[in-house]
Every structure is written in structure tokens, then in C-alpha cells.
Coordinates of C-alpha atoms in Angstrom, one line a residue:
Chain A
M212 CA 26.7 -24.1 23.8
N213 CA 28.2 -23.7 27.3
D214 CA 27.6 -20.0 27.2
P215 CA 24.0 -19.5 28.2
N216 CA 23.8 -16.5 25.9
D217 CA 24.8 -18.5 23.0
V218 CA 21.3 -19.3 22.0
T219 CA 19.9 -18.5 18.6
R220 CA 16.3 -18.0 17.6
R221 CA 16.7 -21.2 15.6
T222 CA 17.8 -23.4 18.6
V223 CA 15.0 -21.9 20.7
L224 CA 12.4 -22.6 18.0
A225 CA 13.8 -26.1 17.3
G226 CA 13.8 -26.9 21.1
G227 CA 10.4 -25.5 21.5
A228 CA 9.0 -27.4 18.6
A229 CA 10.5 -30.6 19.8
A230 CA 9.1 -30.2 23.3
A231 CA 5.7 -29.3 22.0
G232 CA 5.8 -32.3 19.6
A233 CA 6.8 -34.6 22.4
A234 CA 4.0 -33.4 24.7
A235 CA 1.1 -32.9 22.4
A236 CA 1.7 -34.8 19.1
P237 CA 4.1 -37.6 19.4
A238 CA 3.3 -38.6 15.9
I239 CA 5.1 -35.6 14.5
A240 CA 8.3 -37.0 13.1
R241 CA 11.4 -35.5 14.6
E242 CA 13.7 -37.2 12.1
P243 CA 15.1 -35.1 9.3
A244 CA 12.7 -35.0 6.4
A245 CA 13.4 -37.5 3.6
P246 CA 15.0 -35.8 0.6
R247 CA 12.4 -34.6 -1.7
K248 CA 11.9 -36.5 -4.9
A249 CA 12.6 -34.7 -8.1
S250 CA 9.1 -33.4 -8.7
S251 CA 8.9 -34.1 -12.4
P252 CA 11.1 -36.6 -14.3
M253 CA 10.4 -34.6 -17.4
I254 CA 12.1 -31.5 -16.2
P255 CA 15.9 -31.8 -16.1
R256 CA 17.6 -30.2 -13.1
M257 CA 20.1 -27.5 -13.8
Q258 CA 23.4 -26.6 -12.5
V259 CA 24.1 -23.0 -11.3
S260 CA 27.3 -21.6 -9.9
L261 CA 27.3 -18.4 -7.9
T262 CA 29.1 -16.8 -5.1
V263 CA 27.3 -16.5 -1.8
N264 CA 28.9 -14.4 1.0
G265 CA 32.3 -14.8 -0.7
Q266 CA 32.0 -18.5 -1.1
A267 CA 31.7 -20.2 -4.4
E268 CA 28.7 -22.5 -4.6
T269 CA 27.5 -24.9 -7.2
L270 CA 23.9 -26.2 -6.9
D271 CA 21.9 -28.7 -8.9
L272 CA 18.3 -27.4 -9.0
D273 CA 14.9 -27.8 -10.3
P274 CA 14.5 -24.6 -12.5
R275 CA 11.5 -23.6 -10.3
V276 CA 13.7 -23.0 -7.2
T277 CA 13.8 -19.3 -6.3
L278 CA 16.9 -17.7 -5.2
L279 CA 15.3 -17.4 -1.7
D280 CA 14.6 -21.2 -1.6
A281 CA 18.1 -22.0 -2.9
L282 CA 19.6 -19.9 0.0
R283 CA 17.4 -21.3 2.7
E284 CA 16.7 -24.9 1.7
H285 CA 19.8 -25.8 -0.3
L286 CA 22.6 -23.7 1.3
H287 CA 20.9 -23.6 4.7
L288 CA 21.4 -19.9 5.0
T289 CA 18.2 -19.3 6.9
G290 CA 18.9 -15.7 7.9
T291 CA 17.0 -14.6 4.8
K292 CA 13.3 -14.9 5.5
K293 CA 10.3 -16.0 3.5
G294 CA 7.4 -13.6 4.3
C295 CA 4.8 -13.2 1.6
D296 CA 6.8 -15.0 -1.2
H297 CA 5.3 -12.5 -3.6
G298 CA 7.6 -9.5 -3.5
Q299 CA 5.3 -7.5 -1.3
C300 CA 7.0 -7.6 2.2
G301 CA 10.7 -7.4 1.6
A302 CA 11.7 -10.0 4.2
C303 CA 13.6 -11.9 1.6
T304 CA 15.7 -8.9 0.5
V305 CA 19.3 -9.9 -0.3
I306 CA 22.1 -8.0 -2.2
V307 CA 23.0 -9.3 -5.6
N308 CA 25.9 -7.7 -7.4
G309 CA 25.6 -4.7 -5.1
R310 CA 21.8 -4.2 -5.6
R311 CA 19.0 -5.2 -3.2
I312 CA 16.4 -7.4 -4.7
N313 CA 13.5 -9.6 -3.5
S314 CA 15.0 -13.1 -3.6
C315 CA 11.6 -14.7 -3.7
L316 CA 10.8 -13.2 -7.2
T317 CA 13.9 -14.5 -9.0
L318 CA 14.9 -18.0 -10.1
A319 CA 18.2 -19.3 -8.7
V320 CA 19.2 -20.5 -12.2
M321 CA 19.1 -16.9 -13.4
H322 CA 22.0 -16.1 -11.2
E323 CA 24.9 -17.9 -12.8
G324 CA 28.1 -16.1 -11.9
D325 CA 26.3 -13.6 -9.6
K326 CA 27.6 -12.4 -6.2
V327 CA 25.0 -12.7 -3.5
T328 CA 25.3 -11.2 0.0
T329 CA 22.8 -12.3 2.7
I330 CA 22.5 -11.1 6.3
E331 CA 25.0 -13.9 7.2
G332 CA 27.5 -12.3 4.9
L333 CA 27.2 -8.7 6.2
G334 CA 28.4 -9.5 9.7
S335 CA 28.7 -12.2 12.4
P336 CA 27.6 -12.3 16.0
E337 CA 31.2 -11.5 16.9
K338 CA 31.6 -8.8 14.4
L339 CA 28.4 -7.1 13.6
H340 CA 28.0 -5.0 10.5
P341 CA 27.5 -1.3 11.6
M342 CA 23.9 -1.5 10.4
Q343 CA 23.3 -4.6 12.5
A344 CA 24.9 -2.9 15.5
A345 CA 22.7 0.2 15.0
F346 CA 19.5 -1.9 14.8
V347 CA 20.4 -3.5 18.1
K348 CA 21.3 -0.2 19.7
H349 CA 18.1 1.6 18.5
D350 CA 15.8 -1.4 19.0
G351 CA 14.9 -1.5 15.3
F352 CA 12.8 -4.6 15.7
Q353 CA 10.4 -6.5 17.9
C354 CA 9.8 -10.0 16.6
G355 CA 12.8 -9.7 14.3
Y356 CA 11.4 -11.6 11.4
C357 CA 11.6 -8.7 8.9
T358 CA 15.0 -7.6 10.3
P359 CA 17.4 -9.4 8.0
G360 CA 15.6 -8.0 5.0
Q361 CA 15.4 -4.6 6.6
I362 CA 19.2 -4.6 7.2
C363 CA 20.2 -5.8 3.8
S364 CA 17.8 -3.3 2.3
S365 CA 19.2 -0.5 4.5
V366 CA 22.8 -1.2 3.6
A367 CA 22.1 -1.2 -0.2
M368 CA 19.7 1.7 0.1
L369 CA 22.4 4.0 1.5
N370 CA 24.5 3.1 -1.5
E371 CA 21.7 4.0 -3.8
I372 CA 21.5 7.5 -2.3
K373 CA 25.3 7.8 -2.6
D374 CA 25.1 6.7 -6.3
G375 CA 22.6 9.6 -6.9
I376 CA 19.6 7.4 -7.7
P377 CA 16.5 9.5 -7.2
S378 CA 13.4 8.6 -5.3
H379 CA 9.7 9.6 -5.3
V380 CA 10.4 12.3 -2.7
T381 CA 13.6 13.7 -4.3
E382 CA 12.8 17.3 -5.0
D383 CA 15.5 18.0 -7.5
L384 CA 16.2 14.9 -9.6
M385 CA 19.8 16.1 -10.2
H386 CA 20.6 16.4 -6.5
V387 CA 20.0 13.4 -4.4
G388 CA 20.7 13.5 -0.7
F389 CA 20.0 11.8 2.6
S390 CA 16.9 12.7 4.7
D391 CA 14.4 10.9 6.9
S392 CA 11.8 11.3 4.3
E393 CA 14.1 9.8 1.7
V394 CA 14.7 6.8 4.0
R395 CA 11.0 6.4 4.6
E396 CA 10.2 6.4 0.9
R397 CA 13.1 4.2 0.0
M398 CA 12.4 1.6 2.7
S399 CA 8.7 1.2 1.8
G400 CA 9.4 -2.2 0.2
N401 CA 10.2 -3.6 3.7
I402 CA 7.2 -4.1 5.8
C403 CA 7.5 -4.4 9.6
R404 CA 4.4 -5.8 11.2
C405 CA 5.6 -4.7 14.6
A406 CA 5.9 -1.2 13.2
A407 CA 9.5 -0.6 14.5
Y408 CA 9.8 2.0 11.8
P409 CA 10.9 5.0 13.9
N410 CA 13.7 3.0 15.4
I411 CA 14.7 1.5 12.0
I412 CA 15.0 5.1 10.7
A413 CA 17.1 6.1 13.8
A414 CA 19.4 3.1 13.2
I415 CA 19.9 4.0 9.5
R416 CA 20.4 7.7 10.4
E417 CA 23.2 6.7 12.8
V418 CA 25.0 4.6 10.2
Q419 CA 24.6 7.4 7.6
G420 CA 26.1 9.9 10.0
A421 CA 29.0 7.6 11.1
Chain B
M115 CA 4.7 -23.4 -10.0
K116 CA 4.0 -25.7 -12.8
P117 CA 7.2 -27.4 -14.2
F118 CA 9.0 -25.6 -17.0
T119 CA 12.2 -25.9 -18.9
Y120 CA 14.6 -22.9 -18.9
E121 CA 17.1 -21.6 -21.3
R122 CA 19.4 -18.6 -21.5
A123 CA 19.1 -16.8 -24.9
T124 CA 22.3 -15.6 -26.5
S125 CA 20.8 -13.2 -29.1
A126 CA 17.6 -11.3 -29.5
Q127 CA 16.6 -13.2 -32.7
A128 CA 17.6 -16.6 -31.1
A129 CA 15.3 -15.7 -28.2
A130 CA 12.4 -14.9 -30.6
Q131 CA 13.1 -18.2 -32.5
A132 CA 13.1 -20.2 -29.2
A133 CA 9.8 -18.6 -28.4
A134 CA 8.4 -19.6 -31.8
A135 CA 9.8 -23.2 -31.4
H136 CA 8.3 -23.9 -28.0
P137 CA 4.6 -24.0 -27.4
N138 CA 3.6 -21.9 -24.4
A139 CA 7.0 -20.2 -23.9
K140 CA 7.6 -16.9 -22.1
F141 CA 10.4 -14.5 -22.1
I142 CA 11.7 -13.7 -18.6
G143 CA 13.4 -10.4 -17.8
G144 CA 13.2 -9.1 -14.3
G145 CA 10.6 -11.8 -13.5
T146 CA 9.0 -9.7 -10.7
N147 CA 5.5 -9.9 -12.3
L148 CA 5.9 -13.2 -14.2
L149 CA 7.1 -15.3 -11.2
D150 CA 4.5 -13.8 -9.0
L151 CA 1.8 -15.0 -11.5
M152 CA 3.5 -18.3 -12.0
K153 CA 3.4 -19.1 -8.3
L154 CA -0.4 -18.5 -8.4
Q155 CA -0.6 -20.6 -11.6
I156 CA -2.2 -17.6 -13.4
E157 CA 0.8 -17.9 -15.8
T158 CA 1.8 -21.4 -16.6
P159 CA 4.6 -21.3 -19.2
A160 CA 6.1 -24.7 -20.2
H161 CA 9.4 -23.0 -21.2
L162 CA 11.2 -19.9 -20.0
I163 CA 13.6 -18.0 -22.2
D164 CA 15.9 -15.8 -20.1
V165 CA 16.5 -12.6 -22.0
N166 CA 18.7 -10.8 -19.5
H167 CA 22.0 -11.4 -21.4
L168 CA 21.4 -9.9 -24.8
G169 CA 23.3 -6.7 -24.2
L170 CA 20.0 -4.7 -24.3
D171 CA 20.9 -2.8 -21.2
K172 CA 22.1 0.5 -22.5
V173 CA 20.6 4.0 -22.7
E174 CA 21.9 5.8 -25.8
R175 CA 21.3 9.0 -27.7
T176 CA 19.9 8.4 -31.2
E177 CA 21.0 10.3 -34.3
D178 CA 17.8 12.3 -34.4
G179 CA 18.5 13.6 -30.9
G180 CA 16.2 11.1 -29.2
L181 CA 16.9 8.2 -26.9
R182 CA 17.1 4.4 -27.3
I183 CA 16.4 2.6 -24.1
G184 CA 17.5 -1.1 -24.1
A185 CA 14.6 -3.4 -23.3
H186 CA 16.4 -4.7 -20.2
V187 CA 17.5 -1.5 -18.7
R188 CA 16.4 -1.8 -15.1
N189 CA 13.8 0.6 -13.8
T190 CA 16.3 2.0 -11.3
D191 CA 18.9 2.6 -13.9
L192 CA 16.5 4.3 -16.3
A193 CA 15.1 6.6 -13.5
A194 CA 18.7 7.5 -12.5
D195 CA 20.1 7.9 -16.1
K196 CA 21.5 11.5 -16.3
I197 CA 19.9 12.2 -19.7
V198 CA 16.5 10.9 -18.6
R199 CA 16.6 12.9 -15.4
K200 CA 17.5 16.0 -17.3
D201 CA 15.5 15.8 -20.5
Y202 CA 12.8 13.3 -19.8
A203 CA 12.1 14.0 -16.1
V204 CA 8.5 12.9 -16.4
L205 CA 9.8 9.4 -17.1
S206 CA 12.1 9.4 -14.1
R207 CA 9.3 10.7 -11.9
A208 CA 6.9 8.0 -13.1
L209 CA 9.4 5.3 -12.6
V210 CA 10.3 6.2 -9.0
S211 CA 6.6 6.5 -8.1
G212 CA 6.1 2.8 -8.9
A213 CA 6.9 -0.4 -6.9
S214 CA 9.7 -0.5 -4.3
G215 CA 13.5 -0.1 -4.5
Q216 CA 14.0 -3.8 -4.6
L217 CA 11.5 -4.3 -7.4
R218 CA 12.8 -1.4 -9.5
N219 CA 16.3 -2.9 -9.2
K220 CA 15.1 -6.0 -11.0
A221 CA 12.2 -4.8 -13.2
T222 CA 13.0 -4.1 -16.8
T223 CA 11.8 -1.5 -19.3
A224 CA 10.1 -4.1 -21.6
G225 CA 8.7 -6.0 -18.7
N226 CA 7.2 -2.9 -17.2
L227 CA 5.3 -2.3 -20.5
L228 CA 4.1 -5.9 -20.4
Q229 CA 3.0 -5.9 -16.7
R230 CA -0.4 -7.5 -16.2
T231 CA -3.3 -5.9 -14.4
R232 CA -3.6 -6.1 -10.6
C233 CA -7.4 -6.5 -10.8
P234 CA -8.2 -8.6 -7.8
Y235 CA -10.4 -10.9 -9.9
F236 CA -7.6 -11.6 -12.3
Y237 CA -5.6 -12.8 -9.3
D238 CA -8.4 -14.8 -7.7
T239 CA -8.4 -18.1 -9.6
S240 CA -11.7 -19.1 -7.9
K241 CA -13.5 -16.2 -9.7
P242 CA -14.4 -15.8 -13.4
C243 CA -12.1 -13.5 -15.4
N244 CA -12.2 -13.1 -19.2
K245 CA -8.6 -12.0 -19.1
R246 CA -7.3 -15.0 -17.2
K247 CA -9.8 -17.5 -18.8
P248 CA -11.4 -16.1 -22.0
G249 CA -15.2 -16.5 -22.0
S250 CA -15.5 -17.2 -18.3
G251 CA -17.1 -13.9 -17.4
C252 CA -16.0 -10.9 -15.4
A253 CA -16.4 -10.9 -11.6
A254 CA -15.1 -7.3 -11.4
I255 CA -18.2 -5.9 -13.0
G256 CA -20.6 -5.7 -10.1
G257 CA -17.8 -6.7 -7.8
F258 CA -15.2 -4.7 -5.8
S259 CA -14.3 -2.2 -8.5
R260 CA -13.0 0.7 -6.5
N261 CA -9.6 0.7 -8.2
L262 CA -10.7 -0.4 -11.7
A263 CA -11.1 1.3 -15.0
I264 CA -13.6 4.0 -16.0
M265 CA -12.3 4.8 -19.5
G266 CA -12.5 2.5 -22.6
V267 CA -14.1 -0.3 -20.6
S268 CA -16.1 -3.1 -22.1
D269 CA -18.7 -5.6 -21.0
A270 CA -15.9 -8.2 -20.8
C271 CA -13.3 -6.4 -18.6
I272 CA -12.8 -3.3 -16.5
A273 CA -9.2 -4.0 -15.6
T274 CA -6.6 -1.2 -15.6
H275 CA -3.0 -1.2 -16.8
P276 CA -0.9 -0.9 -13.6
S277 CA 2.2 0.7 -15.0
D278 CA 3.4 4.3 -14.1
M279 CA 6.3 4.1 -16.5
A280 CA 4.0 3.4 -19.5
V281 CA 2.0 6.5 -18.7
A282 CA 5.1 8.7 -19.1
M283 CA 6.1 6.7 -22.3
R284 CA 2.6 7.4 -23.7
L285 CA 3.0 11.1 -23.1
L286 CA 6.5 11.1 -24.7
D287 CA 5.2 9.3 -27.8
A288 CA 7.6 6.4 -27.3
R289 CA 8.0 3.7 -29.9
V290 CA 8.5 0.0 -29.0
E291 CA 11.2 -1.7 -31.1
T292 CA 10.8 -5.4 -31.6
I293 CA 12.3 -8.3 -33.5
N294 CA 10.4 -11.4 -34.7
P295 CA 11.7 -15.0 -35.2
H296 CA 12.5 -14.2 -38.8
G297 CA 14.8 -11.3 -37.7
I298 CA 12.3 -8.7 -39.0
T299 CA 12.3 -5.6 -36.8
R300 CA 9.6 -2.9 -36.4
A301 CA 8.8 0.1 -34.2
I302 CA 5.3 0.2 -32.7
P303 CA 4.0 3.6 -31.6
I304 CA 3.1 3.3 -27.9
A305 CA -0.4 4.5 -28.7
E306 CA -0.9 1.4 -30.7
F307 CA 1.1 -0.9 -28.4
H308 CA -1.4 -1.4 -25.6
R309 CA -5.0 -2.4 -26.5
L310 CA -8.3 -1.7 -24.9
A311 CA -10.0 -4.8 -23.5
G312 CA -12.9 -5.0 -26.0
D313 CA -14.1 -8.6 -26.1
T314 CA -10.6 -10.0 -26.0
P315 CA -9.1 -8.8 -22.7
H316 CA -6.6 -11.6 -22.8
I317 CA -4.9 -9.9 -25.7
E318 CA -3.2 -6.9 -24.1
N319 CA -0.8 -5.6 -26.7
A320 CA 0.3 -5.6 -30.4
L321 CA 3.1 -8.2 -30.0
Q322 CA 2.8 -11.2 -32.3
P323 CA 3.8 -14.7 -31.1
G324 CA 7.5 -14.9 -30.6
E325 CA 8.1 -11.1 -31.0
L326 CA 10.6 -9.8 -28.6
I327 CA 10.9 -6.1 -27.4
T328 CA 14.5 -5.0 -28.0
S329 CA 14.3 -1.3 -27.0
V330 CA 12.0 1.7 -26.5
L331 CA 12.7 4.8 -28.6
L332 CA 12.0 8.3 -27.3
P333 CA 11.8 11.3 -29.7
K334 CA 14.0 14.3 -29.0
P335 CA 13.3 16.1 -25.7
L336 CA 10.1 18.2 -25.5
G337 CA 11.5 20.8 -23.1
G338 CA 9.0 22.3 -20.7
R339 CA 8.3 21.4 -17.1
H340 CA 7.7 17.8 -16.2
F341 CA 5.3 16.4 -13.7
Y342 CA 4.1 13.1 -12.5
R343 CA 1.5 13.3 -9.8
K344 CA 0.2 10.0 -8.5
V345 CA -2.7 9.5 -6.0
R346 CA -2.8 6.2 -4.2
D347 CA -4.2 4.6 -1.0
R348 CA -0.7 4.7 0.7
A349 CA 2.0 7.3 0.5
S350 CA 4.4 4.8 -1.1
Y351 CA 4.5 1.4 -2.7
A352 CA 0.9 1.2 -4.1
F353 CA -0.7 1.3 -7.5
A354 CA -2.3 4.4 -8.7
N355 CA -5.9 5.3 -8.1
V356 CA -5.3 8.1 -10.6
S357 CA -2.0 9.4 -11.9
V358 CA -1.3 12.4 -14.2
A359 CA 1.8 12.8 -16.3
A360 CA 2.3 16.3 -17.7
V361 CA 4.8 18.2 -19.7
I362 CA 4.0 21.9 -19.9
G363 CA 6.0 24.4 -21.9
D364 CA 5.7 27.6 -23.8
G365 CA 2.6 27.2 -25.9
F366 CA 2.2 23.5 -25.4
Q367 CA 0.9 21.0 -22.9
H368 CA 0.7 17.2 -22.9
F369 CA -1.1 14.9 -20.5
A370 CA -1.4 11.2 -20.0
F371 CA -3.2 9.4 -17.3
G372 CA -2.8 6.2 -15.3
G373 CA -5.3 4.2 -13.3
L374 CA -8.2 5.0 -15.7
A375 CA -8.0 2.4 -18.4
H376 CA -6.7 -0.9 -19.8
K377 CA -3.9 1.2 -21.3
P378 CA -2.2 4.5 -20.5
W379 CA -4.9 7.0 -21.3
R380 CA -4.3 10.0 -23.4
V381 CA -6.7 12.2 -25.4
E382 CA -4.6 14.5 -27.6
S383 CA -7.5 16.7 -28.6
A384 CA -8.0 17.6 -24.9
E385 CA -4.5 19.2 -24.9
R386 CA -6.0 22.1 -26.9
E387 CA -8.3 23.0 -24.0
Q388 CA -7.4 25.3 -21.1
G389 CA -8.0 24.6 -17.4
A390 CA -8.5 21.5 -15.4
D391 CA -12.3 21.4 -16.0
A392 CA -12.2 21.7 -19.7
I393 CA -9.2 19.4 -20.2
G394 CA -10.7 16.9 -17.7
A395 CA -14.1 17.0 -19.5
A396 CA -12.4 16.2 -22.8
V397 CA -10.2 13.5 -21.3
L398 CA -13.1 11.8 -19.4
A399 CA -15.7 12.0 -22.3
G400 CA -17.5 8.7 -22.4
A401 CA -16.5 7.6 -18.9
K402 CA -18.3 4.5 -17.7
T403 CA -18.1 4.3 -13.9
T404 CA -19.4 2.0 -11.2
P405 CA -20.8 3.3 -7.9
Q406 CA -17.4 2.4 -6.4
N407 CA -15.1 4.0 -8.8
D408 CA -17.0 7.1 -9.9
Y409 CA -14.8 9.1 -7.6
K410 CA -12.1 8.8 -10.2
T411 CA -13.7 11.4 -12.5
M412 CA -13.5 14.1 -9.8
L413 CA -10.1 12.8 -8.6
T414 CA -8.7 13.1 -12.2
R415 CA -9.9 16.7 -12.6
R416 CA -8.6 17.7 -9.2
T417 CA -5.2 16.0 -9.7
L418 CA -4.9 17.7 -13.1
G419 CA -5.8 21.0 -11.4
A420 CA -3.1 20.5 -8.8
V421 CA -0.6 19.8 -11.6
L422 CA -1.7 22.9 -13.5
R423 CA -1.3 25.1 -10.4
E424 CA 2.1 23.6 -9.8
A425 CA 3.1 24.4 -13.3
R426 CA 2.0 28.1 -12.9
A427 CA 3.8 28.4 -9.6

């Protein structure tokens, strides 16, 4: 952390929370939370093995754990965001076996053997995925909370067009092509509260043209 | 979510048997509706049977020139299937007008038929709802009813069926193939699959306990021109206020409607009429509206009129 630019949202938030806690509410524990008890002794935990960003993972989970919570809370891949937790906002979008899905609306135990790609698996700060670079270049975000979902969704969405999957705005079902209106329609499952939509479309357009 | 046990079924009949053996079991396919409802504790299954690995993921021609759609074909794959796009375009159009890309990638054909209503009072567990809790009353009647049903309603429930896909399936005279725990199969005509609410709005379809949908059968293609016109509060990713599925060819026309009733709405005798006003009057005979949703009668006629104009163009 010698490089002053080497600051992530997480370190800023963690530092800020710690400072606020120290000043205003010293009772807030800063120790790591105690491991959660198995919530019900009646429900056996289950093992699931899957590949996340190219790495084999085996998890021992309560069957209620969603794929989203498995990624964030168990594998500590916090790039994928929890927005609404009901499949309405798209912040939790990840790519499973090549398809974008809402990771909040699927159970981790249903993904035995699956290949999951999260925002962490698309690129890294040193080597951005072209879509990440385009979002930066075109200012495709303000607060950034929806951005990992937007980017995972965009990458998979372009492949859906390439695969000839039609959308609501496709005029001829047999001929599927790229257009701004196709992008707008196909990205409607990713909500941006800051309304960075025009810049998101510009970023996607650039990657499509590259 | 309430605690539950989970198993992955290995055959359709084994899945049906598991459902019969476990009190309060549910099949889980895409899970996009079920898990949403489980998080809200509107659905509280004690056991989940994962039916995603039964090989029911193919779209195939049948011997009579129709189509067999596996129960777990994803909405995206069904909409993109070459035969469906070419011969059953109304189904492709209906599918891509619903939900979002992410949801369509997960949602299954069978699960889409079994979707539960988005009536706000079904979702609000602090309010009475005969569908969620039989006998508790209906907060929707006299409540915020703008998007609720006007056809086939009862004093117990004015919820709508939310699916677009099912509207196209109704127009196409699909049949729903099932297997029960004893291995007995049957094909239920779509017209008899979904029920009106009546005084048992919690019973939404003809499935018996433990009965599993294995596929949906379509008859041979109708030909003609296919339309699915959906009117909603946003341009994308919203449930229908009113939707019109239509297949119009030489000397025939078929229509089915979404957003109007507890099931996809179709009045076959109306298809002998000509023009949006006459067809609409026959389709909407017996409508029972609230001050908030009486706009749906005019919206239905006008949407139908737009489809008919497009068909003539």
C-alpha cells in the first residue's frame, strides 16, 4: 500500500467505518465477527464443488446459501454486489457456464460442477478486461455499485447477440444484430441508480466495434 | 428463508416420488420465482427437489409435425430455437417480452407456466390474501388494483397470471405433459391447465400433488403472421398491463390475452368476429372492473386494433 493510488473502495470504506466507529460509537465491535452458528441442527450442510474464476472450490454450505452469498461471504469475492436480493436490479449478475444470471436467485448447491465467472475473473487492476477499460474510458458509472453487474452482463450480452438470440426489439427474429436499441433492451435487467446509461451504452458500443 | 433439505433428482419419476414422499416439498427448476418467494417466506417448502438434471432440456419435432419442448428448456433457449423462431414466432416474441436477459437465462418452460401472481397483496405478508392464506380475505379488492384482473374474477381474488409465454402457449393450443409418482403420464390441454380463482385462488392449476411437468407439446405450425404486442408501464422489464398474442392467416385468426385474468385469456368464439371492436366486445364480455383498472377494457380493444392494423400492413 505504498502507492497512494493503490486504494480500493473496500479499504476506504473499511477505514471510514473504523474511524466513524471510533469517534461516534466505540461500542461497535471492530473484531472480526464470530463465525455464524449453523442455523438449524436439523438441516445438514451440503458440499458443493464448482470452479470460480478458473479456480476449483469446494464449499460446505447450508442449502439456503445463494450463489451470491457463497461468492461474497464464503469465497470473499466481494466484487459481485447485493442490491435488491430479488432479481430486480442486476447488481449480482455473474456468468455461469457462459450465461449471465442473477446470482441472488439461485442456490449455491444447485451449481455442482459449474463454471462461474465474476468481475474478479474478467480482469484485474493491472490487466483490465476490454469492457472494464471501456467503462472507465466512457465514465460508465458514478457510484459504481451496479458496475460489476453491468460489466458481467455486458460481456455476456454481446455473446448473446453473436449467438443469434433475439430480443424484444429484434425486428426479424431470424436476423439478430447489434444496435443501440438492442443494447438498451438487453441491458434492462441492470438498473443504474445514477443513470449512467448513455455512457454504459457508449462503452458497450466501443467494445462491440473493437 | 425457512430451513429446507435439498436433493438432486435423477429421473422424472424419482422426482415425482420424492415429492410424494416429503410433506411440503417443491420442485425447483430455474428458481427465479420460487427463491424470490422463499426469501419473503411466502413459499416455505421443507424440501426442495432439484429437477434441472433430468435431460428435459431439448426442443424436438414430434411425429405429427408438432414440437416437444422439454420442461427445463430455458426461456432464452426456447425463444432462440430456430424452429420456434420460424414456425412459432408468437412464442419467441412472447418470451423475449418478459423478464430480463438474466432471468430468461435461468427460467424454465415449466417454471414459467407455474409462475405465481405479482399481485402486490400476495407479496405483502402484512395484508390478507386468499391465495397466500386461504380464507384470510382479499386486500386487492378495494385496494390498489390498477394492474389486476378484469376477466373471470371472483369475490375471493382478482390476481392476474403474470406470464407472457403462457399467453402464446394458450393461443397455440399447447398441451402440458406430466408424470405422477406412479409413473403415469398425461397431457393436459393448456386451456384446462390454469384455473380461474373462484373460491380457491390458492389452487392455480390442474397438477395433482407430486405431479411433475416433463414437457410442453405444440401442435403442428399454424402458419400465418405472428404478433405479440405487450403494453406495460416501462418500455422493458415489466409485467403486462395488457398483452395481445395473435396469429392471423388466410381465413383464420387466433387471439390470446395477458394481464386480464387469473389465466391466459382466450375466447375462441370471438375469433369468428371481425374488427377490434367486435372481437374485443366478445373477448371482454362479462368484464368486472374496478375504478382503477377499467382502463384495461379500452386498452385491450386498442391494442387489438393495433395488431390488426399491423397484420393488414
